[in-house]
Structures are given as C-alpha cells and as structure tokens.
C-alpha cells in the first residue's frame, strides 16, 4: 500500500534512475513512459527591441537533435508573471529526429520596449493531457496537436 514518501512498483515494473538523476518507474516491457524521459527547459533566449535588436535569428535552433522527440516548443515573451498567460509568438511539436517542426528562421519585433523572449521546450504531463513548461511561472497548457 502506498503512503506518503514511499514509492510503489507495480507487478512487472521496475525502478530506475534517469540520466538527470530523477527516479523513474518502468513498465513491464522495461519502457519508461514518455513523460519521464523529458524535462522542460529553455533552449534559447533573446531580448528584442524594434530599434536596437529587432530580429532574433532562430536558425541555430533548427535541425535534428535540438529537443527530445515527442516534446513541444513555443516562442514566448517573458516578464513578471502575467495574470493569465504570456504572449506566444509561435508553437509546435518536436519530431522523431528532435527537430522543432515549423520553427521560423527568425522572430522580428515591432515593439518599442525590450521584449525578453524564450524558446521553450515543454513535455507532456504524466496523464498526457497537458504540456508542462519550464520557468518560475510554469503554467501548464492544454495539449495541442501538430
């Protein structure tokens, strides 16, 4: 019986430790669920301003091996925790090669203030219904399809 502070391994399953040091429970086939192989992280960040630094070159983040296959990406403006959400400027999925599908070559701002942008990689929640994102204001979002 499970109690607070205890891990229970179901029959046929086994415990293991992921590369990042987190504990994981594998199924009877020895497979780790998708949610335990992905850790949300910030792939890149840039401060835009219409006059001083209007465009962020996103080509270094294109190509294979940039993020875990099956994860998600979003281009988002950060700041103090917005009341409901942050402004998004693009989002998509990561394919089997680890490539951010449909990531544009650049993002250009028309705003006259410093916009702190992040290219974030998100992961599915354990139940597969939400995407978990990195950061201090980690508001999960509904899972979207690509």
mmCIF file of C-alpha atoms in Angstrom:
data_model
loop_
_atom_site.group_PDB
_atom_site.id
_atom_site.type_symbol
_atom_site.label_atom_id
_atom_site.label_comp_id
_atom_site.label_asym_id
_atom_site.label_seq_id
_atom_site.Cartn_x
_atom_site.Cartn_y
_atom_site.Cartn_z
ATOM 1 C CA UNK A 1 0.000 0.000 0.000
ATOM 2 C CA UNK A 2 1.323 3.426 -0.942
ATOM 3 C CA UNK A 3 1.843 6.012 1.765
ATOM 4 C CA UNK A 4 3.358 9.481 1.785
ATOM 5 C CA UNK A 5 7.056 9.365 0.988
ATOM 6 C CA UNK A 6 7.031 5.837 -0.435
ATOM 7 C CA UNK A 7 7.332 4.625 -3.998
ATOM 8 C CA UNK A 8 5.458 1.533 -5.030
ATOM 9 C CA UNK A 9 6.492 -0.521 -8.030
ATOM 10 C CA UNK A 10 3.618 -2.360 -9.671
ATOM 11 C CA UNK A 11 3.963 -6.030 -10.530
ATOM 12 C CA UNK A 12 6.103 -6.489 -13.609
ATOM 13 C CA UNK A 13 7.547 -2.991 -13.362
ATOM 14 C CA UNK A 14 10.942 -1.868 -12.128
ATOM 15 C CA UNK A 15 12.588 1.240 -10.768
ATOM 16 C CA UNK A 16 15.444 3.102 -12.388
ATOM 17 C CA UNK A 17 17.329 6.363 -12.335
ATOM 18 C CA UNK A 18 17.307 8.686 -15.334
ATOM 19 C CA UNK A 19 20.450 10.414 -16.608
ATOM 20 C CA UNK A 20 19.423 13.665 -14.883
ATOM 21 C CA UNK A 21 19.198 11.896 -11.510
ATOM 22 C CA UNK A 22 15.406 11.623 -11.325
ATOM 23 C CA UNK A 23 13.801 8.365 -10.301
ATOM 24 C CA UNK A 24 11.595 6.631 -12.839
ATOM 25 C CA UNK A 25 9.295 3.647 -12.892
ATOM 26 C CA UNK A 26 9.424 1.493 -15.994
ATOM 27 C CA UNK A 27 6.573 -0.641 -17.275
ATOM 28 C CA UNK A 28 6.630 -4.432 -17.586
ATOM 29 C CA UNK A 29 8.295 -4.156 -21.027
ATOM 30 C CA UNK A 30 11.115 -2.116 -19.486
ATOM 31 C CA UNK A 31 9.969 1.096 -21.178
ATOM 32 C CA UNK A 32 9.855 4.447 -19.448
ATOM 33 C CA UNK A 33 6.664 6.420 -20.193
ATOM 34 C CA UNK A 34 7.196 9.462 -22.454
ATOM 35 C CA UNK A 35 6.653 11.843 -19.562
ATOM 36 C CA UNK A 36 9.651 10.596 -17.618
ATOM 37 C CA UNK A 37 12.125 10.900 -20.496
ATOM 38 C CA UNK A 38 11.529 14.618 -20.974
ATOM 39 C CA UNK A 39 12.416 17.543 -18.715
ATOM 40 C CA UNK A 40 11.098 21.035 -19.666
ATOM 41 C CA UNK A 41 13.897 23.510 -20.467
ATOM 42 C CA UNK A 42 14.731 26.822 -22.149
ATOM 43 C CA UNK A 43 16.526 26.172 -25.442
ATOM 44 C CA UNK A 44 17.364 29.836 -26.084
ATOM 45 C CA UNK A 45 16.569 33.401 -25.088
ATOM 46 C CA UNK A 46 16.906 36.841 -26.664
ATOM 47 C CA UNK A 47 15.883 40.428 -25.911
ATOM 48 C CA UNK A 48 14.220 42.208 -28.831
ATOM 49 C CA UNK A 49 13.581 45.915 -29.373
ATOM 50 C CA UNK A 50 12.267 47.477 -32.590
ATOM 51 C CA UNK A 51 15.138 49.985 -32.775
ATOM 52 C CA UNK A 52 18.150 48.216 -31.244
ATOM 53 C CA UNK A 53 17.728 44.481 -31.803
ATOM 54 C CA UNK A 54 14.569 43.895 -33.822
ATOM 55 C CA UNK A 55 15.173 40.307 -35.019
ATOM 56 C CA UNK A 56 16.190 37.082 -33.309
ATOM 57 C CA UNK A 57 17.900 34.584 -35.619
ATOM 58 C CA UNK A 58 16.325 31.198 -34.859
ATOM 59 C CA UNK A 59 18.297 29.153 -37.412
ATOM 60 C CA UNK A 60 20.765 27.848 -34.768
ATOM 61 C CA UNK A 61 17.791 26.070 -33.147
ATOM 62 C CA UNK A 62 16.745 24.322 -36.353
ATOM 63 C CA UNK A 63 17.947 20.886 -37.340
ATOM 64 C CA UNK A 64 17.940 17.448 -35.708
ATOM 65 C CA UNK A 65 18.797 16.738 -32.087
ATOM 66 C CA UNK A 66 17.618 20.037 -30.600
ATOM 67 C CA UNK A 67 14.961 18.617 -28.242
ATOM 68 C CA UNK A 68 13.542 15.264 -27.093
ATOM 69 C CA UNK A 69 11.341 13.606 -29.742
ATOM 70 C CA UNK A 70 7.652 13.958 -28.917
ATOM 71 C CA UNK A 71 8.115 17.154 -26.909
ATOM 72 C CA UNK A 72 6.718 20.593 -27.783
ATOM 73 C CA UNK A 73 8.182 24.058 -28.404
ATOM 74 C CA UNK A 74 6.900 27.587 -28.000
ATOM 75 C CA UNK A 75 8.295 31.068 -28.583
ATOM 76 C CA UNK A 76 7.063 33.172 -25.703
ATOM 77 C CA UNK A 77 7.614 36.627 -24.229
ATOM 78 C CA UNK A 78 8.554 36.509 -20.568
ATOM 79 C CA UNK A 79 8.395 39.107 -17.817
ATOM 80 C CA UNK A 80 6.814 39.242 -14.429
ATOM 81 C CA UNK A 81 4.171 36.563 -14.175
ATOM 82 C CA UNK A 82 1.350 37.778 -16.376
ATOM 83 C CA UNK A 83 -2.073 37.451 -14.724
ATOM 84 C CA UNK A 84 -3.347 34.778 -17.076
ATOM 85 C CA UNK A 85 -0.685 33.957 -19.649
ATOM 86 C CA UNK A 86 2.344 35.159 -21.557
ATOM 87 C CA UNK A 87 2.149 36.321 -25.188
ATOM 88 C CA UNK A 88 3.029 33.433 -27.527
ATOM 89 C CA UNK A 89 4.672 34.081 -30.903
ATOM 90 C CA UNK A 90 4.760 30.535 -32.216
ATOM 91 C CA UNK A 91 4.421 26.927 -31.112
ATOM 92 C CA UNK A 92 4.823 23.448 -32.497
ATOM 93 C CA UNK A 93 5.957 19.889 -31.989
ATOM 94 C CA UNK A 94 9.314 18.149 -31.985
ATOM 95 C CA UNK A 95 9.574 15.281 -34.479
ATOM 96 C CA UNK A 96 11.301 11.893 -34.168
ATOM 97 C CA UNK A 97 14.646 13.446 -35.195
ATOM 98 C CA UNK A 98 14.465 16.036 -32.407
ATOM 99 C CA UNK A 99 13.724 18.832 -34.912
ATOM 100 C CA UNK A 100 11.434 21.744 -33.944
ATOM 101 C CA UNK A 101 8.775 21.445 -36.658
ATOM 102 C CA UNK A 102 7.800 24.755 -38.328
ATOM 103 C CA UNK A 103 10.159 26.895 -36.227
ATOM 104 C CA UNK A 104 10.576 30.111 -38.258
ATOM 105 C CA UNK A 105 14.007 31.360 -39.355
ATOM 106 C CA UNK A 106 13.629 34.493 -37.246
ATOM 107 C CA UNK A 107 11.346 36.458 -34.978
ATOM 108 C CA UNK A 108 11.155 40.233 -35.519
ATOM 109 C CA UNK A 109 9.608 42.630 -33.023
ATOM 110 C CA UNK A 110 7.763 45.864 -33.789
ATOM 111 C CA UNK A 111 7.563 46.896 -30.132
ATOM 112 C CA UNK A 112 9.442 49.886 -28.687
ATOM 113 C CA UNK A 113 10.274 48.115 -25.436
ATOM 114 C CA UNK A 114 12.708 45.360 -24.518
ATOM 115 C CA UNK A 115 10.899 42.077 -25.035
ATOM 116 C CA UNK A 116 12.555 39.156 -23.273
ATOM 117 C CA UNK A 117 11.789 36.095 -25.377
ATOM 118 C CA UNK A 118 12.389 32.434 -24.683
ATOM 119 C CA UNK A 119 12.331 29.404 -26.934
ATOM 120 C CA UNK A 120 10.979 26.798 -24.533
ATOM 121 C CA UNK A 121 10.739 23.029 -24.756
ATOM 122 C CA UNK A 122 7.736 21.519 -22.989
ATOM 123 C CA UNK A 123 6.875 17.951 -22.051
ATOM 124 C CA UNK A 124 3.663 16.001 -21.631
ATOM 125 C CA UNK A 125 2.211 15.664 -18.159
ATOM 126 C CA UNK A 126 2.103 12.101 -16.780
ATOM 127 C CA UNK A 127 -1.551 11.761 -17.800
ATOM 128 C CA UNK A 128 -0.814 13.093 -21.319
ATOM 129 C CA UNK A 129 -3.423 15.874 -21.254
ATOM 130 C CA UNK A 130 -1.229 18.922 -20.604
ATOM 131 C CA UNK A 131 2.132 20.342 -21.619
ATOM 132 C CA UNK A 132 4.470 21.281 -18.785
ATOM 133 C CA UNK A 133 6.778 24.261 -19.427
ATOM 134 C CA UNK A 134 9.963 25.484 -17.719
ATOM 135 C CA UNK A 135 10.279 28.584 -15.569
ATOM 136 C CA UNK A 136 9.101 30.074 -12.338
ATOM 137 C CA UNK A 137 5.579 30.743 -13.640
ATOM 138 C CA UNK A 138 5.109 27.257 -15.000
ATOM 139 C CA UNK A 139 1.538 27.395 -16.148
ATOM 140 C CA UNK A 140 0.682 24.097 -17.845
ATOM 141 C CA UNK A 141 -1.241 24.373 -21.089
ATOM 142 C CA UNK A 142 -3.649 22.054 -22.815
ATOM 143 C CA UNK A 143 -2.002 19.587 -25.131
ATOM 144 C CA UNK A 144 -2.140 20.724 -28.735
ATOM 145 C CA UNK A 145 -1.740 18.642 -31.875
ATOM 146 C CA UNK A 146 0.641 19.394 -34.686
#
